[in-house]
Coordinates of C-alpha atoms and ligand atoms in Angstrom, one line a residue:
M1 CA -21.7 11.7 3.2
K2 CA -18.0 11.7 4.1
Q3 CA -16.3 15.1 3.8
L4 CA -13.0 14.9 1.9
E5 CA -10.0 15.6 4.2
G6 CA -7.6 15.0 1.5
Q7 CA -7.6 13.6 -2.0
H8 CA -8.5 9.9 -2.3
R9 CA -6.7 8.0 -5.1
L10 CA -7.8 4.5 -4.5
I11 CA -6.7 1.3 -6.4
L12 CA -8.8 -1.8 -6.0
I13 CA -7.0 -5.2 -6.7
G14 CA -8.6 -8.6 -6.5
P15 CA -9.5 -11.5 -8.7
Q16 CA -12.6 -11.4 -11.0
G17 CA -15.7 -11.8 -8.8
S18 CA -14.0 -10.4 -5.7
G19 CA -16.4 -7.5 -5.6
K20 CA -14.1 -4.8 -6.9
G21 CA -16.7 -3.3 -9.2
T22 CA -19.4 -3.3 -6.5
Q23 CA -17.2 -1.8 -3.8
A24 CA -15.9 0.8 -6.2
E25 CA -19.5 1.9 -6.9
L26 CA -20.3 2.1 -3.2
L27 CA -17.1 4.0 -2.5
S28 CA -17.8 6.3 -5.4
V29 CA -21.1 7.4 -3.8
Y30 CA -19.5 7.6 -0.3
L31 CA -16.5 9.7 -1.3
Q32 CA -18.2 11.5 -4.2
I33 CA -15.4 10.7 -6.6
P34 CA -15.7 8.7 -9.9
T35 CA -15.0 5.1 -10.3
I36 CA -12.7 4.4 -13.3
S37 CA -12.9 0.8 -14.5
T38 CA -10.4 0.0 -17.2
G39 CA -12.5 -3.0 -18.2
Q40 CA -15.5 -0.7 -18.6
L41 CA -13.4 1.7 -20.6
C42 CA -12.5 -1.2 -22.9
R43 CA -16.1 -2.4 -23.2
S44 CA -17.5 1.1 -24.0
E45 CA -14.9 1.6 -26.8
I46 CA -15.9 -1.8 -28.2
A47 CA -19.6 -0.9 -27.9
H48 CA -19.1 2.4 -29.7
G49 CA -17.3 0.5 -32.5
S50 CA -14.4 3.0 -32.4
E51 CA -11.0 2.2 -34.1
L52 CA -9.6 1.6 -30.6
G53 CA -12.5 -0.7 -29.8
K54 CA -11.8 -2.8 -32.9
Q55 CA -8.2 -3.0 -32.0
I56 CA -8.9 -4.3 -28.5
E57 CA -12.1 -6.4 -29.1
G58 CA -10.3 -9.7 -29.6
F59 CA -8.3 -9.4 -26.4
V60 CA -11.2 -8.5 -24.2
Q61 CA -13.5 -11.2 -25.6
A62 CA -10.9 -13.9 -25.1
G63 CA -10.2 -12.7 -21.6
E64 CA -6.7 -11.7 -22.5
L65 CA -4.9 -8.5 -21.4
V66 CA -5.0 -5.5 -23.7
P67 CA -1.5 -4.3 -24.5
D68 CA 0.0 -2.0 -21.8
E69 CA 0.5 1.1 -24.0
I70 CA -3.2 1.0 -25.0
I71 CA -4.6 0.6 -21.5
T72 CA -2.2 3.1 -20.0
A73 CA -3.1 5.7 -22.7
M74 CA -6.9 5.2 -22.0
L75 CA -6.5 5.5 -18.3
K76 CA -4.2 8.6 -18.4
K77 CA -6.8 10.3 -20.6
R78 CA -9.6 9.4 -18.3
I79 CA -8.0 10.6 -15.1
A80 CA -7.2 13.9 -16.8
D81 CA -11.0 14.5 -17.1
Y82 CA -12.5 17.3 -15.0
D83 CA -14.5 15.0 -12.7
A84 CA -11.4 13.1 -11.6
Q85 CA -9.5 16.1 -10.3
D86 CA -10.7 15.6 -6.7
G87 CA -9.7 12.0 -6.6
F88 CA -10.8 8.7 -8.2
I89 CA -11.2 5.0 -7.6
I90 CA -9.5 2.6 -10.0
D91 CA -10.9 -0.8 -10.7
G92 CA -8.8 -3.0 -12.9
F93 CA -5.4 -1.3 -13.1
P94 CA -2.5 -2.1 -12.7
R95 CA -3.0 -5.7 -13.8
T96 CA 0.8 -6.4 -14.3
V97 CA 3.9 -5.4 -12.5
A98 CA 5.0 -3.6 -15.6
Q99 CA 1.9 -1.4 -15.5
A100 CA 2.5 -0.7 -11.7
Q101 CA 6.1 0.3 -12.4
E102 CA 5.2 2.4 -15.4
S103 CA 2.4 4.2 -13.6
E104 CA 4.5 5.1 -10.5
S105 CA 5.2 8.6 -11.7
W106 CA 1.6 9.6 -12.6
L107 CA -0.6 7.4 -10.5
K108 CA 0.3 7.8 -6.8
P109 CA -2.4 5.8 -4.9
T110 CA -3.3 7.0 -1.4
R111 CA -4.6 3.4 -0.7
V112 CA -4.3 0.1 -2.5
I113 CA -7.2 -2.0 -1.5
V114 CA -6.8 -5.8 -2.0
L115 CA -9.9 -8.0 -2.0
E116 CA -9.1 -11.6 -1.4
I117 CA -11.3 -14.6 -2.4
N118 CA -10.5 -18.2 -3.4
D119 CA -10.9 -19.5 -6.9
K120 CA -14.0 -21.5 -6.0
V121 CA -15.9 -18.4 -4.9
A122 CA -14.5 -16.4 -7.9
V123 CA -15.7 -19.0 -10.5
A124 CA -19.2 -19.3 -8.8
R125 CA -19.6 -15.5 -8.7
M126 CA -18.4 -15.0 -12.3
T127 CA -20.6 -17.8 -13.6
S128 CA -23.6 -16.3 -12.0
R129 CA -23.2 -12.6 -12.7
R130 CA -25.4 -10.8 -15.2
A131 CA -25.7 -7.1 -16.0
C132 CA -27.9 -4.8 -18.0
T133 CA -26.4 -3.9 -21.4
Q134 CA -27.8 -0.4 -21.1
C135 CA -27.4 0.9 -17.5
R136 CA -25.0 -1.8 -16.1
F137 CA -27.4 -2.8 -13.4
K138 CA -25.8 -5.8 -11.8
T139 CA -27.7 -9.0 -10.9
T140 CA -27.4 -12.8 -11.0
A141 CA -28.4 -15.7 -13.1
E142 CA -30.8 -16.7 -10.3
Y143 CA -32.6 -13.4 -10.6
V144 CA -32.9 -13.8 -14.4
A145 CA -34.3 -17.3 -14.0
K146 CA -36.9 -16.0 -11.7
H147 CA -37.8 -12.6 -13.1
G148 CA -36.7 -12.7 -16.8
D149 CA -34.0 -10.7 -18.6
E150 CA -35.7 -7.2 -18.5
C151 CA -33.7 -4.8 -16.4
P152 CA -35.8 -3.6 -13.4
R153 CA -34.1 -0.2 -13.5
C154 CA -34.1 0.9 -17.1
F155 CA -36.1 -1.9 -18.9
G156 CA -32.9 -2.8 -21.0
K157 CA -31.8 -6.3 -21.5
I158 CA -29.9 -8.3 -18.9
T159 CA -27.1 -10.5 -20.4
Q160 CA -24.0 -12.4 -19.5
R161 CA -20.6 -10.8 -20.4
E162 CA -18.9 -12.8 -23.1
D163 CA -15.8 -13.0 -21.0
D164 CA -17.8 -14.5 -18.2
L165 CA -18.3 -17.7 -20.3
P166 CA -16.4 -20.8 -18.9
D167 CA -13.3 -20.7 -21.1
A168 CA -12.7 -17.0 -20.7
I169 CA -13.3 -17.3 -16.9
Q170 CA -10.5 -19.8 -16.5
T171 CA -8.2 -17.8 -18.8
R172 CA -8.8 -14.7 -16.7
L173 CA -8.3 -16.4 -13.4
D174 CA -5.1 -18.1 -14.5
M175 CA -3.9 -14.7 -15.8
Y176 CA -4.8 -13.1 -12.4
H177 CA -2.6 -15.6 -10.5
R178 CA 0.2 -15.4 -13.0
V179 CA 0.5 -11.7 -13.7
T180 CA -1.7 -9.7 -11.3
Q181 CA -1.0 -11.3 -8.0
P182 CA 2.7 -10.2 -8.2
V183 CA 1.3 -6.6 -8.3
I184 CA 0.2 -7.2 -4.7
E185 CA 3.8 -8.2 -3.8
Y186 CA 5.0 -5.1 -5.6
Y187 CA 2.7 -2.8 -3.5
R188 CA 3.5 -4.7 -0.2
K189 CA 6.4 -2.4 0.4
N190 CA 3.9 0.5 0.2
D191 CA 2.2 1.4 3.6
A192 CA -0.9 2.3 1.6
M193 CA -1.8 -1.4 1.0
E194 CA -4.7 -3.0 3.0
R195 CA -6.2 -6.5 2.5
F196 CA -9.8 -7.5 3.0
N197 CA -11.8 -10.7 2.9
G198 CA -13.9 -10.3 -0.3
A199 CA -16.0 -13.4 0.5
L200 CA -17.8 -11.5 3.2
S201 CA -21.1 -9.7 2.5
I202 CA -21.1 -6.5 0.4
P203 CA -22.0 -4.2 3.3
L204 CA -19.5 -5.8 5.6
V205 CA -16.6 -5.5 3.1
F206 CA -17.7 -1.9 2.5
M207 CA -17.8 -1.0 6.2
E208 CA -14.3 -2.5 6.7
I209 CA -12.9 -0.5 3.8
A210 CA -14.7 2.8 4.8
H211 CA -13.2 2.3 8.3
I212 CA -9.6 2.7 7.0
L213 CA -10.2 5.7 4.8
Ligands
LIG301 P1 -12.5 -6.4 -16.1 O1 -13.8 -5.8 -16.3 O2 -11.6 -5.6 -15.1 O3 -12.5 -7.9 -15.8 O4 -11.7 -6.3 -17.5 C1 -12.2 -6.9 -18.7 C2 -11.1 -7.0 -19.7 O5 -10.6 -5.7 -20.1 C3 -9.9 -7.8 -19.3 O6 -10.1 -9.2 -19.4 C4 -8.9 -7.2 -20.3 O7 -9.1 -7.8 -21.6 C5 -9.2 -5.7 -20.4 N1 -8.5 -5.0 -19.3 C6 -9.0 -4.3 -18.3 N2 -8.1 -3.7 -17.5 C7 -6.9 -4.1 -18.1 C8 -5.5 -3.8 -17.8 N3 -5.2 -3.0 -16.7 N4 -4.6 -4.3 -18.6 C9 -4.9 -5.0 -19.7 N5 -6.1 -5.3 -20.0 C10 -7.1 -4.9 -19.2

């Protein structure tokens, strides 16, 4: 396990299907700091049926962005939690230049990790991805076709995310190119930014990232 030499505040940026979530989970174990996924924060509010969940449900299901003030408030609250005081890995924020600008005073990343893949790979990965509704175990459509939809980890049900259906996939990818890619430009001036080929295998990408930390 890597000993912390300083605090890691990592931001992962990349299109849907680039492996952000997977790499965030691996890095979380490696560095012993939590992963904070803004998409997951949204999905759990919706699953709990909270007021906030009801407010954001339409945006998330359609693959549209949740308004900046809501996402920012959710993230600020989460990084103030006790377990995030020694560092954190953020997956899914900032998604817009406005979010990057607004967060400059309270979210000072030590590294901005960019995972790059082309649209063909992104669509293929999103179309195939499946996850357990209970424990979030990640798998593929090929696995479900072969072994059924019972989660091998917790016996929950494996399903496809509603925003991984074809229309929402296209909306989210278009959105990525239009509003999130400029965030990479925004961080380019920052020495902390590093780019990686997200089309490589999971362990290879992980090793390359771990190497620069
Ligand atoms: P993800 O799991 O990162 O693909 O996010 C799923 C959905 O959550 C997105 O399509 C948005 O509706 C919402 N979301 C997550 N992060 C953000 C963000 N930084 N800004 C706005 N909406 C977000």
